[in-house]
Amino acid sequence: MEPPESPSAALQTPDEDQSSQTPPPPSPPLPSTTTHQCLPHSTTTTTTTATAALENPDEDESNQTPPPPSPPLPSNTTIHQCVPHSTTTTTAKCFNCGGPAEIPPPQPVWSEISPPPNYRPIRAPALNLPPNYSQQAIIDTPVPKSEKVSVISLPHKFKAPSKKIRVPDDMKSFIKSDSANNFIGFIVSLSESIRGKKLSEPCHESETLSSICSVMDSLVSLVDEIPPIQQAGRYGNFAYRDWYDRLLANSEDLMLKFLPEDLKSSTKELVPYFTDSFGNSARLDYGTGHETNFAAWLYCLARMGVIKEEDYQAVVCRVFIKYLSVTIQTVYDLEPAGSHGVWGLDDYHFLPFIFGSSQLIDHKYMKPKSIHNQDILDNFAKEYLYISCIAFVKEKKKGVFAEHSPLLDDISGVPNWGKVNGGLLKMYKAEIMESIPIMQHFLFGSLLEW
């Protein structure tokens, strides 16, 4: 049987007498490798077969008759070398036989008109969530209900509050107690008191509440008296410690401005809640735990009968607004305490979002997605707490809203404000009231006991 025609024979000119040519000897046996048989390439592209590259190096090649030389190729010919499949690591392929080639494909040329693709997700995956974060816990938590605050009977023995939550079992025991349910129910009652109401709407404001507002105004004036000092560092201006020392020195006198005569002995229990509402001077931080202490201070006043149920709307629209206006966290650059970072609702506050979402329930025009309308933020920030908070976040944080505040951006997709308010109440209970890093600093006395 005649040996197979060599690919080099395909390059002979048709006028050449092939009978005088000595045929090449048969190819030696191939080693145990996976190869492919390259079909004869066109006269302008190939020079060597794949089997020639796999000749046994141990075989004596002196007895082999070399194949006839290939004719010269045109000057415009592009030559590439086919190599065995098992010995190549490139991805370029021979365009004739489909086997891997040694010549890599050319790199794409990008231009300003056709730039390279840039794949950037809207937000990073939630890989850096805090350890106490549990989305399932929020889902499983029922929406808290409002509860009536029981007023103490006089005479009452007040005592200085102290910290009691130290281990997870303490946290579980407290959250199931009547005191915890009544305290959260008080916050829900405050939220319901301003449902569908603007901040500027007239409301019942007792003489006691007017005195409390005057106390808050004095704290704002104290901030003006003690401006921040020039110092290096991102967080914690040392002037805040001077402000806090003045607060501690005057706190008892501030309580006596609105307390009746038969309740003046309660200052020993009220003062720690009040001073802890304005941050920590040792750590130079402020956060949702301190805000919760302010809610606890209001709850203690309700327990003593100083704040009555008909005052709840004014408590939010007047007193709580005054509390927010102190702004120690921005003036003194206090570090966010207990913040979840980008995956949290806000660095410093939570309750304004609860109260603000209640204001917007059943609003005819504004929906949760309306926060993306800058005109709405500009025109209604002074009337609605939620809108005011969003405007503040957008002012302080630069960049894409969905990236620096993904949780607020997700909430904007909720269909109505009722669901937003209920979800925020569940979230407050799960992430604030059931958080050991926050509640380990919470105080318990005779008015809020456990």
mmCIF file of C-alpha atoms in Angstrom, residues 365-367 369-384 386-388 390-391:
data_model
loop_
_atom_site.group_PDB
_atom_site.id
_atom_site.type_symbol
_atom_site.label_atom_id
_atom_site.label_comp_id
_atom_site.label_asym_id
_atom_site.label_seq_id
_atom_site.Cartn_x
_atom_site.Cartn_y
_atom_site.Cartn_z
ATOM 1 C CA TYR A 365 -49.455 62.560 46.611
ATOM 2 C CA MET A 366 -46.210 61.613 48.329
ATOM 3 C CA LYS A 367 -45.226 57.959 48.135
ATOM 4 C CA LYS A 369 -40.510 56.590 45.969
ATOM 5 C CA SER A 370 -41.015 60.375 46.169
ATOM 6 C CA ILE A 371 -37.760 60.712 48.117
ATOM 7 C CA HIS A 372 -35.942 60.618 44.763
ATOM 8 C CA ASN A 373 -37.663 63.863 43.713
ATOM 9 C CA GLN A 374 -35.433 66.764 44.699
ATOM 10 C CA ASP A 375 -38.296 69.275 44.490
ATOM 11 C CA ILE A 376 -40.205 67.331 47.145
ATOM 12 C CA LEU A 377 -37.146 67.287 49.403
ATOM 13 C CA ASP A 378 -36.665 71.033 49.010
ATOM 14 C CA ASN A 379 -40.311 71.979 49.602
ATOM 15 C CA PHE A 380 -41.431 69.539 52.323
ATOM 16 C CA ALA A 381 -38.361 68.909 54.499
ATOM 17 C CA LYS A 382 -39.628 71.358 57.127
ATOM 18 C CA GLU A 383 -43.041 69.701 57.368
ATOM 19 C CA TYR A 384 -42.219 65.979 57.381
ATOM 20 C CA TYR A 386 -38.868 61.495 57.003
ATOM 21 C CA ILE A 387 -38.350 63.913 54.120
ATOM 22 C CA SER A 388 -36.091 66.033 56.329
ATOM 23 C CA ILE A 390 -33.559 62.007 53.548
ATOM 24 C CA ALA A 391 -32.606 65.562 52.593
#
